Coordinates of C-alpha atoms in Angstrom, one line a residue:
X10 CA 24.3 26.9 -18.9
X11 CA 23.1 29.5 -21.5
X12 CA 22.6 27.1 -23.8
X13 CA 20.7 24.7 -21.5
X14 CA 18.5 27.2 -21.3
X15 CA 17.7 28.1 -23.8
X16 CA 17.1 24.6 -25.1
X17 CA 15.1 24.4 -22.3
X18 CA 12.5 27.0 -23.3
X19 CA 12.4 25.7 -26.7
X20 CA 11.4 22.6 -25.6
X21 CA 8.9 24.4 -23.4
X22 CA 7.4 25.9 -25.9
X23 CA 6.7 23.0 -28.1
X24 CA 5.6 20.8 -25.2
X25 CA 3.1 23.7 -24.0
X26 CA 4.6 23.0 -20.7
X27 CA 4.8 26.2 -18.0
X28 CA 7.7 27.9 -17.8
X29 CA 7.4 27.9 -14.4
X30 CA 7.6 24.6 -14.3
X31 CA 10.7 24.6 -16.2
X32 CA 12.5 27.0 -13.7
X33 CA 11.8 24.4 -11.2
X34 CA 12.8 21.8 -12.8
X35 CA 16.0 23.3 -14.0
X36 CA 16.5 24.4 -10.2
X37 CA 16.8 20.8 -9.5
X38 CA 19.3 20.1 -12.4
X39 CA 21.7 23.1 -11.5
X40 CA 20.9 23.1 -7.3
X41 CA 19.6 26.5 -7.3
X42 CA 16.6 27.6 -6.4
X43 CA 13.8 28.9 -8.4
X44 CA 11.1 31.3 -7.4
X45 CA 7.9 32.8 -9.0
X46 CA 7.2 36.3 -9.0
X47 CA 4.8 36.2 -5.9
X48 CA 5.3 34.0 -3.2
X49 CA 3.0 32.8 0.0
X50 CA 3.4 31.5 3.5
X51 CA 0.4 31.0 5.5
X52 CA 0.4 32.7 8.9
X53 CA 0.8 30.6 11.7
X54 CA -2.3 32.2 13.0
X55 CA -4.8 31.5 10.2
X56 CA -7.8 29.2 11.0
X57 CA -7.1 26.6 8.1
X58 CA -3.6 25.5 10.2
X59 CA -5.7 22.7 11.9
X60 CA -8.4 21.9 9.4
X61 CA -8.0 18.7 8.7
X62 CA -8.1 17.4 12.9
X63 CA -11.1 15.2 11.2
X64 CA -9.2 12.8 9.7
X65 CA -5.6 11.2 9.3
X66 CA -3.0 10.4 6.6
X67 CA 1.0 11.2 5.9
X68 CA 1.8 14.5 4.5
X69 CA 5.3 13.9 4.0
X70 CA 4.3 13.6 0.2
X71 CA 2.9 16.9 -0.2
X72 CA 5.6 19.1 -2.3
X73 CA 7.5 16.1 -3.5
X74 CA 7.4 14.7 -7.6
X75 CA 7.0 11.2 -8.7
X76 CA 9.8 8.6 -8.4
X77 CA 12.0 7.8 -11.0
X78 CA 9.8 5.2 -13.5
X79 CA 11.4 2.5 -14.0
X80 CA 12.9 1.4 -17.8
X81 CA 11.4 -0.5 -20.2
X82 CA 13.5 -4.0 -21.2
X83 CA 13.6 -5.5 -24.8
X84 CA 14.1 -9.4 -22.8
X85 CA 10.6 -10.9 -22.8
X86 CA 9.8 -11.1 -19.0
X87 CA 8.0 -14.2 -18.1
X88 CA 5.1 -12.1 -17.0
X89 CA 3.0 -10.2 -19.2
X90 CA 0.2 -8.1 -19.3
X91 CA -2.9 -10.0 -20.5
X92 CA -6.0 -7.9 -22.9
X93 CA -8.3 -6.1 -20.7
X94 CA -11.3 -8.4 -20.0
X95 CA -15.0 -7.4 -20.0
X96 CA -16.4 -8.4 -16.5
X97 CA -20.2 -7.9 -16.3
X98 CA -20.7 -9.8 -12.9
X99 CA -22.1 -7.6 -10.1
X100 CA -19.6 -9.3 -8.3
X101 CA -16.3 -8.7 -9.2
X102 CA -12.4 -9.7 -8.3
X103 CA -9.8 -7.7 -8.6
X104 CA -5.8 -8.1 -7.6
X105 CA -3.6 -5.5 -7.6
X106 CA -0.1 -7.1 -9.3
X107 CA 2.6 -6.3 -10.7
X108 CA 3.5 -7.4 -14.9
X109 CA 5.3 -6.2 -17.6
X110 CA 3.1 -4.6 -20.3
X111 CA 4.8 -4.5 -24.0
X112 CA 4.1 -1.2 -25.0
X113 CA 5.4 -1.2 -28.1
X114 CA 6.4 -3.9 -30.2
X115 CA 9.7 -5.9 -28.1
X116 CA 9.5 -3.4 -25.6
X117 CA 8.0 -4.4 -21.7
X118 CA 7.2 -1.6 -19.3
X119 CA 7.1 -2.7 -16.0
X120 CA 3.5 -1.9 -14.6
X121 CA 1.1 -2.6 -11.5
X122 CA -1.9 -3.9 -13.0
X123 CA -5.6 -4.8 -12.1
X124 CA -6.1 -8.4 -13.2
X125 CA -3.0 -8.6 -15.1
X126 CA -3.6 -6.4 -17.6
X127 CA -3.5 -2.4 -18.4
X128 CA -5.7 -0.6 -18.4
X129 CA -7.8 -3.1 -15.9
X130 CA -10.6 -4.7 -16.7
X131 CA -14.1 -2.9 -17.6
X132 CA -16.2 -3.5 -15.3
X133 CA -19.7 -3.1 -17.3
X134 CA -22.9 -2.8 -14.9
X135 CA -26.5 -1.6 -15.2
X136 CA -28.0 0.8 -13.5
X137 CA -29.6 0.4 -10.5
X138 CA -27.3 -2.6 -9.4
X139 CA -25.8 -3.1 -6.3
X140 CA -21.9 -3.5 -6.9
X141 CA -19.3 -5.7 -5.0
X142 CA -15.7 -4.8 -5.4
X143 CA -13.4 -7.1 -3.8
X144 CA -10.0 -5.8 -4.1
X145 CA -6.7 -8.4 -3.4
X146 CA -3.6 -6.3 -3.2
X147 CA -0.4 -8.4 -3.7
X148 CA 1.7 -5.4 -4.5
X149 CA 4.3 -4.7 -2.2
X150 CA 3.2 -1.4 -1.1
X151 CA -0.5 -0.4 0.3
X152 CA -2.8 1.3 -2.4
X153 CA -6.7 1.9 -2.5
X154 CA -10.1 2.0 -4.9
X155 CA -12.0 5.2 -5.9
X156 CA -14.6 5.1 -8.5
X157 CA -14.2 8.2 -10.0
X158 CA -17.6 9.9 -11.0
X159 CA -20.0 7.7 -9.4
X160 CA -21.8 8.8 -6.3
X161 CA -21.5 6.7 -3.9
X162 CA -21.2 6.4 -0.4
X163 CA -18.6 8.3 1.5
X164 CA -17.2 4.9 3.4
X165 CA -16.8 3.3 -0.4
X166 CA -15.0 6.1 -2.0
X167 CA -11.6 4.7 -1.6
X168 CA -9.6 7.7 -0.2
X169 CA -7.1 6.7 2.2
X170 CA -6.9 8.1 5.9
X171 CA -10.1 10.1 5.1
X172 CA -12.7 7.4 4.3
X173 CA -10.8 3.9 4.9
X174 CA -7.0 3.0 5.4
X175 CA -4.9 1.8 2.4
X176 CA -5.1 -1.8 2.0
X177 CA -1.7 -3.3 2.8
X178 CA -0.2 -5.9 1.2
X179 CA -1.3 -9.3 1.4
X180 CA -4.6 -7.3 2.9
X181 CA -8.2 -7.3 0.7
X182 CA -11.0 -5.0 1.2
X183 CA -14.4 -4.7 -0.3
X184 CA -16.2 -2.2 -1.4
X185 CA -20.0 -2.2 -1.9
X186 CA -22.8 0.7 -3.6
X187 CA -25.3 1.0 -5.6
X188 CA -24.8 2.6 -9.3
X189 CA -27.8 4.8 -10.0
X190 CA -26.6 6.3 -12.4
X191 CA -25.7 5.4 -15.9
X192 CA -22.4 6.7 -17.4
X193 CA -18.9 6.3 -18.5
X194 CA -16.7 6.4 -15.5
X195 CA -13.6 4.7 -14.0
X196 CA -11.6 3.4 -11.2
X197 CA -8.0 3.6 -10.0
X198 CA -6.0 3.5 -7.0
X199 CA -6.3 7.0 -4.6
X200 CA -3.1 5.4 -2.6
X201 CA -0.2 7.9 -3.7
X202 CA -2.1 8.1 -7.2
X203 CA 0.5 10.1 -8.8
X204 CA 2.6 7.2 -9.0
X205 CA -0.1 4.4 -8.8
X206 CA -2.1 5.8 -11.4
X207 CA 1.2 6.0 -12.9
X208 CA 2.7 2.6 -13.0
X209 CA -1.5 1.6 -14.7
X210 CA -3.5 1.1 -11.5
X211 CA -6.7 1.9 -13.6
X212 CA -9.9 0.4 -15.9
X213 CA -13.0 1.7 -17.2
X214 CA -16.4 1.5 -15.1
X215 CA -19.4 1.6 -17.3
X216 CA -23.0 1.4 -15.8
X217 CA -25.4 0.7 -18.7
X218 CA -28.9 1.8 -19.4
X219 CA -31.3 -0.3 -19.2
X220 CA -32.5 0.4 -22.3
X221 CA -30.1 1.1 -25.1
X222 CA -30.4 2.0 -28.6
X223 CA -26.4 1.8 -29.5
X224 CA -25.4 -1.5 -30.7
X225 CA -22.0 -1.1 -31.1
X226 CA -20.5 0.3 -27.9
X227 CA -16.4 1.3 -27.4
X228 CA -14.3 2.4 -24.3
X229 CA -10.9 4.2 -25.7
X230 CA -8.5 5.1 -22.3
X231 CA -6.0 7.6 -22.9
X232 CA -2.9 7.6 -21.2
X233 CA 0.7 9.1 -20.9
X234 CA 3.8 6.9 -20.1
X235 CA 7.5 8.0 -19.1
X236 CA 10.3 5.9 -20.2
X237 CA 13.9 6.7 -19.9
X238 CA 14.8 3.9 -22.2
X239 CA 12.7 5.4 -24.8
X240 CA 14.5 8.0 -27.1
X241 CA 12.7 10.6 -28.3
X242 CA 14.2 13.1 -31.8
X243 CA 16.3 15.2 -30.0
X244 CA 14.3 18.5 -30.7
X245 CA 11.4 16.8 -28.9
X246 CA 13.4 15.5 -26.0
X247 CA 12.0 16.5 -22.9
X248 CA 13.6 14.6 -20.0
X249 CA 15.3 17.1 -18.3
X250 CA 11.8 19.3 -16.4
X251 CA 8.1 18.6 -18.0
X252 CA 5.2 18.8 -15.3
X253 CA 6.9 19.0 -12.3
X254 CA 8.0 15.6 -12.4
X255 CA 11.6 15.6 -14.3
X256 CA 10.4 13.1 -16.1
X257 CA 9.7 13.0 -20.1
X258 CA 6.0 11.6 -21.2
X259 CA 7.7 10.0 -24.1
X260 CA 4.6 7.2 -25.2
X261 CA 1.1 7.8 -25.7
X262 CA -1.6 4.9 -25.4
X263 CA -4.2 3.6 -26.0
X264 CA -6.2 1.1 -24.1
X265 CA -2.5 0.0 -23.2
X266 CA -0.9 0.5 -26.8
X267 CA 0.9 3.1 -28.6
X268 CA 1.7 3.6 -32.2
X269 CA 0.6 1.5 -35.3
X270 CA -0.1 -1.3 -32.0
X271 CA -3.4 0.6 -31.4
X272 CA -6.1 -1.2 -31.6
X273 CA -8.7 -0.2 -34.7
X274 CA -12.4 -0.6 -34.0
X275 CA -14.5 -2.6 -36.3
X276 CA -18.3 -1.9 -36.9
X277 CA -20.3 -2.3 -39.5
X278 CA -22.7 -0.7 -42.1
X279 CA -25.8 0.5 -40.3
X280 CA -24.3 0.2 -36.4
X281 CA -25.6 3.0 -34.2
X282 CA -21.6 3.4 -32.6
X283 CA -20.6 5.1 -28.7
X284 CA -17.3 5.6 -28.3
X285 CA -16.8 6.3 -24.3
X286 CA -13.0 8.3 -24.2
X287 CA -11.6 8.3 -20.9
X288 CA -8.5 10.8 -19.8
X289 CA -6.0 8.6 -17.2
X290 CA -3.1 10.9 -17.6
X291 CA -1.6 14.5 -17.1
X292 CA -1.6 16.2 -19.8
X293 CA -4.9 18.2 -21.4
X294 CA -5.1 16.4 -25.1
X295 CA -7.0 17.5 -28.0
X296 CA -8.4 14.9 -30.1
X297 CA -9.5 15.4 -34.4
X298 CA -12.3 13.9 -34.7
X299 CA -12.6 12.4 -38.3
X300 CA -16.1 11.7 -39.0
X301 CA -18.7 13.5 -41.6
X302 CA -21.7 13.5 -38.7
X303 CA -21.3 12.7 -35.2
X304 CA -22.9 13.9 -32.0
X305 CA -21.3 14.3 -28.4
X306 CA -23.8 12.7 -26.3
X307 CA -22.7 13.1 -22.7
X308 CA -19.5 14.4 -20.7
X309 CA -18.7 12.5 -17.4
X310 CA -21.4 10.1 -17.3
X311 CA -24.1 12.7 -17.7
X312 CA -26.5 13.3 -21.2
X313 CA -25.9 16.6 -22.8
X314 CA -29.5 17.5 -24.1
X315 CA -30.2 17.7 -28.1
X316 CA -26.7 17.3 -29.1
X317 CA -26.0 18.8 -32.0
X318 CA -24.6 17.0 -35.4
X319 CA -21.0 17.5 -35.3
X320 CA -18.6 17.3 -38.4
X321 CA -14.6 17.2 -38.2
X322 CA -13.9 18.6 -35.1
X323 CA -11.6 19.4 -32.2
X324 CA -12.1 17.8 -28.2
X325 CA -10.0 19.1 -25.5
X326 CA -10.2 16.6 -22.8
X327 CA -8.6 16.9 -20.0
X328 CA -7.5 14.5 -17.3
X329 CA -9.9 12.5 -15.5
X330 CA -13.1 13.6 -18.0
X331 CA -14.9 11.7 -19.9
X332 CA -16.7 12.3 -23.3
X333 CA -19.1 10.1 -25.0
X334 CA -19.4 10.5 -29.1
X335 CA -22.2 8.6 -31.1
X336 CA -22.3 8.4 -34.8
X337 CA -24.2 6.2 -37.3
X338 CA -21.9 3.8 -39.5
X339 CA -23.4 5.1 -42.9
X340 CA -20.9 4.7 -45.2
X341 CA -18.1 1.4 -46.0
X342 CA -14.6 2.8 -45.1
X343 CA -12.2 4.6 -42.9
X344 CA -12.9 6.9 -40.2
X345 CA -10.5 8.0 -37.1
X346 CA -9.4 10.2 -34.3
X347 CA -6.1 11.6 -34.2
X348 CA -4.4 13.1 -31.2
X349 CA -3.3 16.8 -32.2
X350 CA 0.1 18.0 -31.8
X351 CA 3.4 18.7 -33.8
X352 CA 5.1 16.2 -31.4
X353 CA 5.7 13.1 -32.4
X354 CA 4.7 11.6 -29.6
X355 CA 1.0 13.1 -30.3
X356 CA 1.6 12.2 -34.4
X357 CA 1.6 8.5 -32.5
X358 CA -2.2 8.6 -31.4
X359 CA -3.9 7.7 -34.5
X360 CA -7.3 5.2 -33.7
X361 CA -8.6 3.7 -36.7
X362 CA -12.4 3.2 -37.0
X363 CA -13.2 0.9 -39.9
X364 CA -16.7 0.8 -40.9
X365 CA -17.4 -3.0 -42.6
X366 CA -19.9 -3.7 -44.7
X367 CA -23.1 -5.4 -42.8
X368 CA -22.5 -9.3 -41.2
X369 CA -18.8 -9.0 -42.9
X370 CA -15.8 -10.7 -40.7
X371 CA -12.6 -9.4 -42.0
X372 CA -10.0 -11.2 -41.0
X373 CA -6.9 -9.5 -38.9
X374 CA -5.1 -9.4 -41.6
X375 CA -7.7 -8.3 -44.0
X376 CA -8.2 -5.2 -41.1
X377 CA -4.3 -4.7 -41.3
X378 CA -4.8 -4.4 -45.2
X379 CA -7.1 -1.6 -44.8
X380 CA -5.2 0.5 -42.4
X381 CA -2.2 0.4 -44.1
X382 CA -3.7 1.5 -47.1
X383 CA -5.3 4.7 -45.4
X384 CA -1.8 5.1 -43.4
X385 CA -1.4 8.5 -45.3
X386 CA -4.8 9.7 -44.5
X387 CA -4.2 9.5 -40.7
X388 CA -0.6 10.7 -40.4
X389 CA -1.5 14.7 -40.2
X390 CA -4.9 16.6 -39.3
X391 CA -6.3 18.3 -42.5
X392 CA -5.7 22.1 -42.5
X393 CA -8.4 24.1 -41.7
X394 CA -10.3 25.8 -39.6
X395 CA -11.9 22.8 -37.2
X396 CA -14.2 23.8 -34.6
X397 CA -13.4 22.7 -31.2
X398 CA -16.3 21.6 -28.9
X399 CA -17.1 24.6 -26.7
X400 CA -19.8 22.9 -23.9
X401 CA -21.0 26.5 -23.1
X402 CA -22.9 26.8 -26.2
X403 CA -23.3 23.1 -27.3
X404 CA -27.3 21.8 -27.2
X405 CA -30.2 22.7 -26.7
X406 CA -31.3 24.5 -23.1
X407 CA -33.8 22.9 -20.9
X408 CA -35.2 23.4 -17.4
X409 CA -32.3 22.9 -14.7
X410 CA -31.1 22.7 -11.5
X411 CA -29.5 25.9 -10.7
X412 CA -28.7 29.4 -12.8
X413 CA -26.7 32.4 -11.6
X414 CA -29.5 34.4 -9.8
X415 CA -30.6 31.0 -7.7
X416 CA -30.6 31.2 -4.2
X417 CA -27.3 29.6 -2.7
X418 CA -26.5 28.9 1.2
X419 CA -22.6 28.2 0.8
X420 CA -21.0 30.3 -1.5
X421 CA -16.4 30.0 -2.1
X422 CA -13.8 31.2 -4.2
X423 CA -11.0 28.9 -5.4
X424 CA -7.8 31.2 -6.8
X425 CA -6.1 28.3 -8.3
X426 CA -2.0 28.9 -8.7
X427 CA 1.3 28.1 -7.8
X428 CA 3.7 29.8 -4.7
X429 CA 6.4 28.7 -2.3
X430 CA 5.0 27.3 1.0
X431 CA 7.3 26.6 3.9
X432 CA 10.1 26.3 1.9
X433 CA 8.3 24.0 -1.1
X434 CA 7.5 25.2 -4.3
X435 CA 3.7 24.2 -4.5
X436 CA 0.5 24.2 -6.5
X437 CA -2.3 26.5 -4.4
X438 CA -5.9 27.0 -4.0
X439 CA -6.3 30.4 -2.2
X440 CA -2.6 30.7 -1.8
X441 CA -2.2 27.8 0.4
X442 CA -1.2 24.4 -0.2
X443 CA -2.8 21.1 1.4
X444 CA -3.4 20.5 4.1
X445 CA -3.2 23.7 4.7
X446 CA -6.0 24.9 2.8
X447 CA -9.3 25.8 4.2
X448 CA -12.1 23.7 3.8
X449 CA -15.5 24.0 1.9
X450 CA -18.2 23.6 4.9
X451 CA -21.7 22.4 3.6
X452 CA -24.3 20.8 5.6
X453 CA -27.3 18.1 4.2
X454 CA -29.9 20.1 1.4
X455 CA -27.6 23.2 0.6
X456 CA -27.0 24.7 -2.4
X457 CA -23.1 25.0 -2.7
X458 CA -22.0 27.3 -5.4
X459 CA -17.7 27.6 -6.0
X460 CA -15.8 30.2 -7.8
X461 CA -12.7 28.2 -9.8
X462 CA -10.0 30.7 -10.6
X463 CA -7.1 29.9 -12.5
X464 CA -4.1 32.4 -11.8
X465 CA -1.5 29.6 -13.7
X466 CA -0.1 31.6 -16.7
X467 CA 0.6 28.3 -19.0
X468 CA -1.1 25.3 -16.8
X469 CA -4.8 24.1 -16.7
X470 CA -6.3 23.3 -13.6
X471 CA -8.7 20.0 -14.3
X472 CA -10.7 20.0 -11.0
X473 CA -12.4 17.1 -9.5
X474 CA -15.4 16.7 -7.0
X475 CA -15.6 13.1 -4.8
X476 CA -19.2 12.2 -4.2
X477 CA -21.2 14.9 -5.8
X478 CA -22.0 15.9 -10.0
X479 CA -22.2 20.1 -10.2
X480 CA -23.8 21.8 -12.4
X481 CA -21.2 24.5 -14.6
X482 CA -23.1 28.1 -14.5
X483 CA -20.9 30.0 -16.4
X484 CA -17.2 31.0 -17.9
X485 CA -15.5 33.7 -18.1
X486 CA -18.9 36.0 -17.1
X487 CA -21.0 34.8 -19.2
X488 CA -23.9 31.8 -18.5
X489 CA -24.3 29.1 -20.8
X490 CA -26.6 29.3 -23.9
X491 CA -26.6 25.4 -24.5
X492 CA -27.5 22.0 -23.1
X493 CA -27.2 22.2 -18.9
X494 CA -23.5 20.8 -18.0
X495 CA -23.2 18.6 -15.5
X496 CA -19.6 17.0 -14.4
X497 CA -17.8 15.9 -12.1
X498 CA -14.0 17.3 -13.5
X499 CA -13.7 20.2 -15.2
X500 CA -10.6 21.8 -16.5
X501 CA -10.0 25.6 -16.0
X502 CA -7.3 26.8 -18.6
X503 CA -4.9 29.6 -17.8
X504 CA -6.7 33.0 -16.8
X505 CA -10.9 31.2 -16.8
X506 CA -13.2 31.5 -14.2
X507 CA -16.1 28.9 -13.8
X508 CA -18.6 29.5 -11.3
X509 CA -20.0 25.6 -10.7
X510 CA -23.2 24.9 -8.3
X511 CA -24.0 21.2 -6.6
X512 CA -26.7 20.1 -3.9
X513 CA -25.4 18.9 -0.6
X514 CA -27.4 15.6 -1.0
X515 CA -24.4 13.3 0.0
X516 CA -23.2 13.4 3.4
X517 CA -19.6 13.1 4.5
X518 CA -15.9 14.4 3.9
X519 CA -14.8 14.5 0.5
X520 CA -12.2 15.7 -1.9
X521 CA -11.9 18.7 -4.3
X522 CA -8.4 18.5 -6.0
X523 CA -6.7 19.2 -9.6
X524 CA -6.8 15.6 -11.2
X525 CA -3.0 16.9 -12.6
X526 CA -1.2 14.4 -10.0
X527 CA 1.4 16.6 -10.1
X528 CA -0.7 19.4 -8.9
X529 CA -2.6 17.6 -6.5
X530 CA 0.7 15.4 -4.6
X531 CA 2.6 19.1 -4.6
X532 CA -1.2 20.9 -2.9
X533 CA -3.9 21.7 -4.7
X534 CA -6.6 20.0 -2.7
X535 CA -8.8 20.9 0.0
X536 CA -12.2 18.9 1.1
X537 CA -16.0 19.7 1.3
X538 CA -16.7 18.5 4.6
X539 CA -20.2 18.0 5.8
X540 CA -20.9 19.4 9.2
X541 CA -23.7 17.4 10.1
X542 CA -21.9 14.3 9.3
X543 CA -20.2 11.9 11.7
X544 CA -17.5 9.4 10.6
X545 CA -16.9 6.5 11.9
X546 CA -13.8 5.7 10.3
X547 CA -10.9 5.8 13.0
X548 CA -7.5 6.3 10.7
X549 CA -4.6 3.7 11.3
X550 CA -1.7 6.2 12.1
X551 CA 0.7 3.1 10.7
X552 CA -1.1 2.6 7.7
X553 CA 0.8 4.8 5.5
X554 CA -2.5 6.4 4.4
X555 CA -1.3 9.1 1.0
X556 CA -5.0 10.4 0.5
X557 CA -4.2 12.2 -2.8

């Protein structure tokens, strides 16, 4: 047992994984129990017990892990995954099926897909169009739609038992909105997301400008996979506790592949290039960012203002952000990004950009040529002292919204943490877990401004608003000197504070929870509900409805 532990805390160390955590999942192992230093019951008396009268959905999920994922096989199944597709219809079909995606080379995962393939497809619009979603589910299990990022309206934000029911099998529904607002964004199920997010319900949802200047434009989706039939070197094995889940994150993707199966991009000489990087998994990544000049240009589908030029640097993104980077395609050769980390599992994560000379068409295997030649170059980030992106001080400042000494009609405080609630070890906001936790009251025209607190010793916090953008005001005390920051996910590391501000211009009930699905399925949500809103939406008590 000594040993085990030991092992254990090795392991957690290299993995940057809580130790917390750990004890819990080594509770599970051994069948004891594992407590933190300060734990929290809500009192039977306090307010928040029947907050959530509003609206209906099970809770039986809250405090529990994801299942056991299922193993890869090295047989080819008759169905497989298909590329992602480019759909840039207003009108668009999607069906929720199951596949088999080969995530490495002779190796098939088996996934739920949108359209067949993982991620789903991108679903390019312009803004100002009116979107259609039609959404077949032939899954055997209900699921749901949420455009993450995009304001929308409250009955087409896809959260089940609070804004629709999940769509059962066999069952379609449609969504419908308008997308004002141009961006890099994305879609996935809400349905039990933990596990559907999981198993690759999720694509890329780009709204266009009308007027671009970028002519070479790439989405890059990051992901984390758990296979038990994939065997890690055993001083990176983590299968026994990592994130709650007792599961090991054991493949990194890309756009659906891992390793030397990563796809390169391909530009040319002269290109003006957009690379849109989208977070679907759990775990906060930082990326190297191999390029002489380069420019971050937005974060979550909103423009950072005079961006400045960029050289070899670090980007923490965190689950469910988004980061645009633009650079010109000045020089013939080999640039890349590189996911950073002593694992080998990070080591993995190498994307090739090959910059061609102008109206050149390499062939596949004149592109393979290339990489393998630079192979060396990509295996390890240069030493040095790289800068990592800090948005507090990045661009230029410009008239805004909202500062610190503005005039604000709702005003909270979100302790972010972790604490044993009736008997469950769970993830907290305010010491309570969901649905527990009281909500954030607003009505139409306020100015909302939230406190976000992380107490977590080792685990960031990447909190997500439904239906709204805010505007970040500060960290750690101090205001921002750069560009205004607006998002709609930000991550709080161990021991920040943000304080964030957003209008009340978008009526209804929405979420506020840690886009960590392991944090979110075992609490840490709550909802901003609008008290001069009315829903229509009656919940199906049969549906099944697993809002986070």
């Amino acid at each position: 047992m000594k040993s085990l532990l030991t092992s254990l805390f090795i392991l957690n160390i290299r993995t940057s994984i809580s130790f917390t955590s750990l004890l819990i999942g080594l509770a599970i192992i051994t069948g004891c129990s594992a407590s933190p230093s300060t734990t929290t019951s809500p009192s039977s008396e306090s307010p928040s017990t029947s907050v959530h009268t509003e609206h209906s959905m099970s809770m039986d999920h809250i405090g529990t892990t994801a299942t056991a994922p299922e193993g890869s096989v090295t047989k080819r199944p008759t169905q497989i995954t298909t590329p992602p597709q480019t759909i840039t219809s207003k009108m668009i079909n999607l069906t929720a099926q199951t596949s088999y995606l080969e995530i490495e080379k002779g190796k098939y995962l088996p996934v739920w897909t949108f359209n067949r393939s993982v991620p789903g497809p991108q679903i390019e619009v312009t803004e100002g169009d009116i979107v259609t979603i039609h959404l077949k589910n032939k899954l055997n299990v209900p699921l749901s739609l949420h455009v993450h990022g995009v304001v929308l309206p409250n009955d087409m934000d896809g959260v089940p038992g609070m804004t629709q029911d999940a769509i059962q099998p066999g069952d379609s529904f449609t969504y419908t909105f308008k997308a004002n607002h141009a961006g890099t964004y994305w879609y996935h199920s809400h349905q039990d997301s933990l596990n559907q997010i999981g198993k690759g319900l999720y694509g890329s949802f780009i709204v266009k400008k009308k007027q671009d200047s970028v002519s070479a434009d790439h989405t890059l989706v990051l992901d984390e996979w758990s296979d038990p039939n994939t065997t890690a070197p055993e001083s990176e094995s983590n299968t026994l506790a990592i994130n709650s889940n007792l599961g090991a994150y054991n493949i990194y993707t890309v756009n659906g592949r891992s390793g030397k199966s990563i796809e390169p991009i391909v530009v040319h000489q002269g290109d003006h290039v957009r690379l849109r990087l989208i977070h679907a998994g759990n775990m906060t990544q930082t990326l190297y960012i191999h390029s002489p000049a380069y420019r971050v240009t937005a974060t979550d589908g909103q423009d950072i203002n005079q961006p400045q030029v960029l050289k070899n640097g670090l980007l923490v993104i965190a689950p469910g952000e988004r980061y645009d980077i633009e650079f010109t395609a000045d020089q013939v050769g080999l640039s890349w990004i590189g996911m950073v980390g002593e694992s080998t599992f990070a080591q993995s994560v190498r994307i090739p950009i090959l910059i061609e000379k102008a109206n050149s068409q390499p062939t596949a295997t004149e592109i393979e040529q290339q990489i393998t030649a630079h192979q060396a170059q990509m295996v390890s980030i240069p030493d040095g002292n790289q800068a990592t992106l800090d948005l507090t001080t990045y661009g230029q400042p410009t008239t805004s919204e909202f500062t610190l000494s503005s005039a604000f009609d709702r005003e909270y405080t979100l302790d972010l943490d972790m604490g044993v609630i009736d008997g469950k070890m769970s993830y907290t906001i305010n010491k309570e877990a969901y649905p527990q936790v009281s909500q954030l009251k607003v009505k139409t025209g306020e100015a909302v401004k939230i406190t976000l607190i992380n107490e977590s010793k080792n685990e960031d916090h990447p909190m997500h608003l439904h239906g709204h953008s805010f505007e970040v005001l500060s960290k750690n005390g101090q205001s921002l000197t750069g560009s205004p920051i607006w998002k709609d996910t930000i991550n709080v590391r161990p021991g920040d504070t943000y304080v964030i501000a957003f209008r009340a211009n978008n009526p209804g009930m929405w979420m506020v929870h840690c886009h960590e699905l392991h944090h979110a399925s075992m609490g840490m949500m709550t909802d901003v509900i609008y008290e001069d809103y009315k829903s229509q939406y009656q919940p199906d008590p049969e549906a099944g409805n697993i809002s986070e």
